[in-house]
């Protein structure tokens, strides 16, 4: 008997839609790795802010990205591959508000996108991954075995983000978070290079009225029916 083929499952969608929660659940059920590519952009943004590199200076940010040693190690029961730069895990720091605010400038840097895209393709090459971001279905893995686009209203996404921050003991103000989500949607959509868009052949799931578990189960049903 041959072993089942290890698939590439690509997911895109706007900020705060729950891609990570859903992606981790799906990956765990399938015995795959989960990769949140936003963490790579955030890690670089954090490092630039720490080192006093101007995030708008594209050459300087790219030089920094090239200097760093990028590694991805499994955590959370071995499911999630977390980003490490120069040997340092940055899970907590990259959630700071200043990192969210400045990450759009880093994500608009064409050289950085090319470098991170290469890393993402290398991580996914052998399959057995669920990878989420903004351009995974359209650019990084346009030929993925499964492509999903998760959506939800900005209000619902702001409510979820507020709950998530409060649960991790961080300050959370709904109005500010809502405004930030609208701004980040705009930045993601109007970016010249690889903006957020729905791949024509992606399965679109509107999660506004669904729990994360329901979304994940919907995805798993589709994957198991066709795989
Ligand atoms: O998903 P997130 O909010 O953690 O993403 C952080 C930043 O990175 C955000 O500005 C969007 C950007 N991003 C991107 O441009 N492409 C990806 N594949 C993932 C994230």
mmCIF file of C-alpha atoms and ligand atoms in Angstrom:
data_model
loop_
_atom_site.group_PDB
_atom_site.id
_atom_site.type_symbol
_atom_site.label_atom_id
_atom_site.label_comp_id
_atom_site.label_asym_id
_atom_site.label_seq_id
_atom_site.Cartn_x
_atom_site.Cartn_y
_atom_site.Cartn_z
ATOM 1 C CA UNK A 1 0.000 0.000 0.000
ATOM 2 C CA UNK A 2 1.367 3.458 -0.838
ATOM 3 C CA UNK A 3 1.427 6.188 1.803
ATOM 4 C CA UNK A 4 -1.158 8.951 1.238
ATOM 5 C CA UNK A 5 0.318 11.921 -0.628
ATOM 6 C CA UNK A 6 1.188 14.853 1.620
ATOM 7 C CA UNK A 7 -0.734 17.836 0.327
ATOM 8 C CA UNK A 8 -0.152 21.581 0.164
ATOM 9 C CA UNK A 9 -3.098 23.447 1.651
ATOM 10 C CA UNK A 10 -3.003 27.198 1.031
ATOM 11 C CA UNK A 11 -5.144 29.756 2.841
ATOM 12 C CA UNK A 12 -5.543 33.498 2.380
ATOM 13 C CA UNK A 13 -7.799 36.137 3.860
ATOM 14 C CA UNK A 14 -7.816 39.510 5.599
ATOM 15 C CA UNK A 15 -6.337 40.358 9.002
ATOM 16 C CA UNK A 16 -8.033 38.865 12.046
ATOM 17 C CA UNK A 17 -10.256 36.402 10.173
ATOM 18 C CA UNK A 18 -9.030 33.411 12.190
ATOM 19 C CA UNK A 19 -6.757 31.810 9.607
ATOM 20 C CA UNK A 20 -4.244 30.767 12.275
ATOM 21 C CA UNK A 21 -6.748 29.131 14.612
ATOM 22 C CA UNK A 22 -8.406 27.304 11.740
ATOM 23 C CA UNK A 23 -5.130 26.440 10.004
ATOM 24 C CA UNK A 24 -3.626 24.955 13.175
ATOM 25 C CA UNK A 25 -6.726 22.849 13.772
ATOM 26 C CA UNK A 26 -6.733 21.519 10.216
ATOM 27 C CA UNK A 27 -2.972 20.839 10.268
ATOM 28 C CA UNK A 28 -3.242 18.964 13.565
ATOM 29 C CA UNK A 29 -6.062 16.770 12.289
ATOM 30 C CA UNK A 30 -4.109 15.884 9.165
ATOM 31 C CA UNK A 31 -0.767 15.411 10.956
ATOM 32 C CA UNK A 32 0.693 18.314 8.944
ATOM 33 C CA UNK A 33 2.728 21.406 9.833
ATOM 34 C CA UNK A 34 1.082 24.821 10.059
ATOM 35 C CA UNK A 35 2.868 27.981 8.905
ATOM 36 C CA UNK A 36 1.665 31.535 9.494
ATOM 37 C CA UNK A 37 3.606 33.609 6.940
ATOM 38 C CA UNK A 38 2.515 36.896 8.556
ATOM 39 C CA UNK A 39 4.956 36.009 11.352
ATOM 40 C CA UNK A 40 7.862 36.307 8.929
ATOM 41 C CA UNK A 41 6.860 39.853 7.918
ATOM 42 C CA UNK A 42 6.237 40.704 11.561
ATOM 43 C CA UNK A 43 9.582 39.243 12.720
ATOM 44 C CA UNK A 44 11.441 41.372 10.186
ATOM 45 C CA UNK A 45 9.398 44.463 11.124
ATOM 46 C CA UNK A 46 10.173 43.917 14.818
ATOM 47 C CA UNK A 47 13.876 43.458 14.141
ATOM 48 C CA UNK A 48 13.987 46.627 11.982
ATOM 49 C CA UNK A 49 12.290 48.632 14.753
ATOM 50 C CA UNK A 50 14.645 47.183 17.372
ATOM 51 C CA UNK A 51 17.746 47.952 15.291
ATOM 52 C CA UNK A 52 16.571 51.449 14.352
ATOM 53 C CA UNK A 53 16.242 50.591 10.632
ATOM 54 C CA UNK A 54 13.710 52.852 8.853
ATOM 55 C CA UNK A 55 10.915 50.500 7.667
ATOM 56 C CA UNK A 56 10.350 52.748 4.632
ATOM 57 C CA UNK A 57 13.992 52.353 3.537
ATOM 58 C CA UNK A 58 13.505 49.333 1.261
ATOM 59 C CA UNK A 59 17.224 48.717 0.585
ATOM 60 C CA UNK A 60 18.087 48.820 4.294
ATOM 61 C CA UNK A 61 15.213 46.499 5.283
ATOM 62 C CA UNK A 62 16.140 44.045 2.521
ATOM 63 C CA UNK A 63 19.790 44.100 3.623
ATOM 64 C CA UNK A 64 18.644 43.336 7.172
ATOM 65 C CA UNK A 65 16.432 40.466 5.941
ATOM 66 C CA UNK A 66 19.394 39.001 4.048
ATOM 67 C CA UNK A 67 21.709 39.291 7.075
ATOM 68 C CA UNK A 68 19.344 37.445 9.381
ATOM 69 C CA UNK A 69 19.471 33.707 9.924
ATOM 70 C CA UNK A 70 15.912 32.477 9.349
ATOM 71 C CA UNK A 71 14.811 29.253 11.019
ATOM 72 C CA UNK A 72 11.472 27.566 11.557
ATOM 73 C CA UNK A 73 11.023 25.186 14.469
ATOM 74 C CA UNK A 74 7.953 23.198 15.478
ATOM 75 C CA UNK A 75 6.144 24.254 18.667
ATOM 76 C CA UNK A 76 2.677 23.710 20.136
ATOM 77 C CA UNK A 77 2.693 19.942 20.033
ATOM 78 C CA UNK A 78 4.909 19.922 16.960
ATOM 79 C CA UNK A 79 2.187 21.293 14.667
ATOM 80 C CA UNK A 80 3.149 24.938 14.194
ATOM 81 C CA UNK A 81 6.441 25.987 12.617
ATOM 82 C CA UNK A 82 7.431 29.211 14.406
ATOM 83 C CA UNK A 83 9.786 31.840 13.050
ATOM 84 C CA UNK A 84 13.212 32.300 14.672
ATOM 85 C CA UNK A 85 15.606 35.043 13.595
ATOM 86 C CA UNK A 86 19.276 34.784 14.534
ATOM 87 C CA UNK A 87 18.360 31.972 16.907
ATOM 88 C CA UNK A 88 15.708 34.016 18.721
ATOM 89 C CA UNK A 89 12.020 33.111 18.986
ATOM 90 C CA UNK A 90 9.892 36.251 18.565
ATOM 91 C CA UNK A 91 6.340 35.001 19.183
ATOM 92 C CA UNK A 92 5.457 37.572 21.851
ATOM 93 C CA UNK A 93 7.278 40.654 20.517
ATOM 94 C CA UNK A 94 5.783 40.427 17.027
ATOM 95 C CA UNK A 95 2.257 40.924 18.418
ATOM 96 C CA UNK A 96 3.087 44.444 19.653
ATOM 97 C CA UNK A 97 0.900 47.162 18.182
ATOM 98 C CA UNK A 98 3.891 49.059 16.740
ATOM 99 C CA UNK A 99 4.798 45.909 14.793
ATOM 100 C CA UNK A 100 1.248 45.580 13.366
ATOM 101 C CA UNK A 101 1.288 49.256 12.386
ATOM 102 C CA UNK A 102 4.673 49.106 10.639
ATOM 103 C CA UNK A 103 4.340 45.682 8.998
ATOM 104 C CA UNK A 104 2.486 47.028 5.934
ATOM 105 C CA UNK A 105 5.560 49.006 4.862
ATOM 106 C CA UNK A 106 7.719 45.874 5.154
ATOM 107 C CA UNK A 107 5.101 43.780 3.295
ATOM 108 C CA UNK A 108 5.177 46.312 0.416
ATOM 109 C CA UNK A 109 8.941 45.803 -0.062
ATOM 110 C CA UNK A 110 9.395 43.802 -3.327
ATOM 111 C CA UNK A 111 12.837 42.391 -2.411
ATOM 112 C CA UNK A 112 11.588 41.263 0.987
ATOM 113 C CA UNK A 113 8.552 39.593 -0.614
ATOM 114 C CA UNK A 114 10.821 37.689 -3.028
ATOM 115 C CA UNK A 115 13.116 36.551 -0.204
ATOM 116 C CA UNK A 116 10.259 35.428 2.045
ATOM 117 C CA UNK A 117 8.477 33.759 -0.877
ATOM 118 C CA UNK A 118 11.604 31.638 -1.481
ATOM 119 C CA UNK A 119 11.652 30.610 2.196
ATOM 120 C CA UNK A 120 7.920 29.807 2.101
ATOM 121 C CA UNK A 121 8.278 27.657 -1.022
ATOM 122 C CA UNK A 122 11.190 25.806 0.537
ATOM 123 C CA UNK A 123 9.129 25.087 3.668
ATOM 124 C CA UNK A 124 6.215 23.784 1.640
ATOM 125 C CA UNK A 125 8.128 21.898 -1.014
ATOM 126 C CA UNK A 126 7.581 18.413 0.395
ATOM 127 C CA UNK A 127 3.878 18.977 1.130
ATOM 128 C CA UNK A 128 2.228 18.085 4.421
ATOM 129 C CA UNK A 129 1.630 21.759 5.190
ATOM 130 C CA UNK A 130 -1.155 24.222 5.829
ATOM 131 C CA UNK A 131 0.200 27.684 5.015
ATOM 132 C CA UNK A 132 -1.682 30.937 5.538
ATOM 133 C CA UNK A 133 -1.086 34.534 4.512
ATOM 134 C CA UNK A 134 -2.235 37.035 1.895
ATOM 135 C CA UNK A 135 -0.697 35.718 -1.339
ATOM 136 C CA UNK A 136 -0.267 32.003 -0.682
ATOM 137 C CA UNK A 137 -3.078 30.865 -3.002
ATOM 138 C CA UNK A 138 -2.299 33.450 -5.682
ATOM 139 C CA UNK A 139 1.486 33.681 -5.705
ATOM 140 C CA UNK A 140 3.439 31.384 -3.377
ATOM 141 C CA UNK A 141 1.558 28.142 -4.173
ATOM 142 C CA UNK A 142 -0.825 28.877 -7.062
ATOM 143 C CA UNK A 143 -0.874 25.124 -7.780
ATOM 144 C CA UNK A 144 -1.625 24.091 -4.180
ATOM 145 C CA UNK A 145 -3.774 20.964 -3.791
ATOM 146 C CA UNK A 146 -6.381 22.977 -1.881
ATOM 147 C CA UNK A 147 -6.926 26.734 -1.816
ATOM 148 C CA UNK A 148 -9.156 28.458 0.695
ATOM 149 C CA UNK A 149 -10.094 32.109 1.089
ATOM 150 C CA UNK A 150 -11.483 32.938 4.537
ATOM 151 C CA UNK A 151 -13.568 36.062 4.971
ATOM 152 C CA UNK A 152 -15.550 37.804 7.736
ATOM 153 C CA UNK A 153 -16.914 41.306 8.271
ATOM 154 C CA UNK A 154 -14.449 43.877 9.688
ATOM 155 C CA UNK A 155 -16.649 44.283 12.805
ATOM 156 C CA UNK A 156 -16.593 40.567 13.548
ATOM 157 C CA UNK A 157 -12.835 40.423 12.981
ATOM 158 C CA UNK A 158 -12.304 43.359 15.362
ATOM 159 C CA UNK A 159 -14.459 41.618 18.005
ATOM 160 C CA UNK A 160 -12.396 38.439 17.668
ATOM 161 C CA UNK A 161 -9.052 40.299 17.850
ATOM 162 C CA UNK A 162 -10.242 42.175 20.966
ATOM 163 C CA UNK A 163 -11.185 38.894 22.656
ATOM 164 C CA UNK A 164 -7.888 37.268 21.638
ATOM 165 C CA UNK A 165 -5.750 40.134 23.026
ATOM 166 C CA UNK A 166 -7.707 40.258 26.277
ATOM 167 C CA UNK A 167 -7.316 36.494 26.659
ATOM 168 C CA UNK A 168 -3.527 36.881 26.354
ATOM 169 C CA UNK A 169 -3.596 39.606 29.022
ATOM 170 C CA UNK A 170 -2.833 42.441 26.579
ATOM 171 C CA UNK A 171 -4.674 45.786 26.446
ATOM 172 C CA UNK A 172 -7.484 45.831 23.849
ATOM 173 C CA UNK A 173 -9.695 48.705 22.742
ATOM 174 C CA UNK A 174 -12.403 47.683 20.240
ATOM 175 C CA UNK A 175 -12.672 51.057 18.452
ATOM 176 C CA UNK A 176 -8.913 51.288 17.945
ATOM 177 C CA UNK A 177 -8.686 47.667 16.799
ATOM 178 C CA UNK A 178 -11.582 48.167 14.352
ATOM 179 C CA UNK A 179 -9.917 51.251 12.857
ATOM 180 C CA UNK A 180 -6.603 49.398 12.593
ATOM 181 C CA UNK A 181 -8.285 46.452 10.836
ATOM 182 C CA UNK A 182 -9.900 48.766 8.259
ATOM 183 C CA UNK A 183 -6.532 50.419 7.668
ATOM 184 C CA UNK A 184 -4.748 47.086 7.275
ATOM 185 C CA UNK A 185 -7.437 45.825 4.864
ATOM 186 C CA UNK A 186 -6.793 48.918 2.783
ATOM 187 C CA UNK A 187 -3.011 48.406 2.901
ATOM 188 C CA UNK A 188 -3.342 44.715 1.958
ATOM 189 C CA UNK A 189 -5.744 45.436 -0.917
ATOM 190 C CA UNK A 190 -3.993 48.425 -2.441
ATOM 191 C CA UNK A 191 -0.433 47.043 -2.206
ATOM 192 C CA UNK A 192 1.116 47.114 -5.689
ATOM 193 C CA UNK A 193 3.004 43.848 -5.258
ATOM 194 C CA UNK A 194 0.973 40.701 -4.475
ATOM 195 C CA UNK A 195 -2.057 42.430 -2.952
ATOM 196 C CA UNK A 196 -4.656 40.375 -1.105
ATOM 197 C CA UNK A 197 -7.102 38.937 -3.631
ATOM 198 C CA UNK A 198 -9.277 35.843 -3.992
ATOM 199 C CA UNK A 199 -7.784 33.220 -6.288
ATOM 200 C CA UNK A 200 -10.424 32.322 -8.894
ATOM 201 C CA UNK A 201 -10.308 28.666 -7.930
ATOM 202 C CA UNK A 202 -10.191 29.165 -4.136
ATOM 203 C CA UNK A 203 -13.040 27.906 -1.982
ATOM 204 C CA UNK A 204 -14.414 31.018 -0.253
ATOM 205 C CA UNK A 205 -15.667 30.551 3.315
ATOM 206 C CA UNK A 206 -17.433 33.439 5.032
ATOM 207 C CA UNK A 207 -16.887 32.807 8.728
ATOM 208 C CA UNK A 208 -18.844 35.780 10.090
ATOM 209 C CA UNK A 209 -21.512 33.502 11.544
ATOM 210 C CA UNK A 210 -19.420 30.361 11.971
ATOM 211 C CA UNK A 211 -17.205 29.232 14.812
ATOM 212 C CA UNK A 212 -13.563 28.524 14.028
ATOM 213 C CA UNK A 213 -14.284 24.838 14.570
ATOM 214 C CA UNK A 214 -17.122 24.881 12.049
ATOM 215 C CA UNK A 215 -14.864 26.547 9.464
ATOM 216 C CA UNK A 216 -12.105 23.990 10.077
ATOM 217 C CA UNK A 217 -14.548 21.082 9.831
ATOM 218 C CA UNK A 218 -15.903 22.425 6.555
ATOM 219 C CA UNK A 219 -12.363 22.527 5.182
ATOM 220 C CA UNK A 220 -11.542 19.038 6.455
ATOM 221 C CA UNK A 221 -14.691 17.611 4.840
ATOM 222 C CA UNK A 222 -13.700 19.081 1.478
ATOM 223 C CA UNK A 223 -10.102 17.887 1.806
ATOM 224 C CA UNK A 224 -11.061 14.356 2.818
ATOM 225 C CA UNK A 225 -13.714 14.093 0.107
ATOM 226 C CA UNK A 226 -11.220 14.873 -2.643
ATOM 227 C CA UNK A 227 -7.871 13.664 -1.262
HETATM 228 O O1 LIG B 1 -1.415 38.077 9.092
HETATM 229 P P1 LIG B 1 -0.672 39.191 9.837
HETATM 230 O O2 LIG B 1 -1.581 40.327 10.182
HETATM 231 O O3 LIG B 1 0.087 38.715 11.012
HETATM 232 O O4 LIG B 1 0.394 39.760 8.786
HETATM 233 C C1 LIG B 1 1.374 40.716 9.142
HETATM 234 C C2 LIG B 1 1.695 41.608 7.949
HETATM 235 O O5 LIG B 1 2.257 40.873 6.871
HETATM 236 C C3 LIG B 1 0.493 42.341 7.348
HETATM 237 O O6 LIG B 1 0.930 43.650 7.020
HETATM 238 C C4 LIG B 1 0.167 41.583 6.094
HETATM 239 C C5 LIG B 1 1.499 41.045 5.680
HETATM 240 N N1 LIG B 1 1.472 39.743 4.987
HETATM 241 C C6 LIG B 1 1.674 39.719 3.629
HETATM 242 O O7 LIG B 1 1.802 40.770 3.017
HETATM 243 N N2 LIG B 1 1.728 38.527 2.972
HETATM 244 C C7 LIG B 1 1.586 37.373 3.631
HETATM 245 N N3 LIG B 1 1.645 36.212 2.954
HETATM 246 C C8 LIG B 1 1.363 37.379 5.023
HETATM 247 C C9 LIG B 1 1.310 38.585 5.684
#
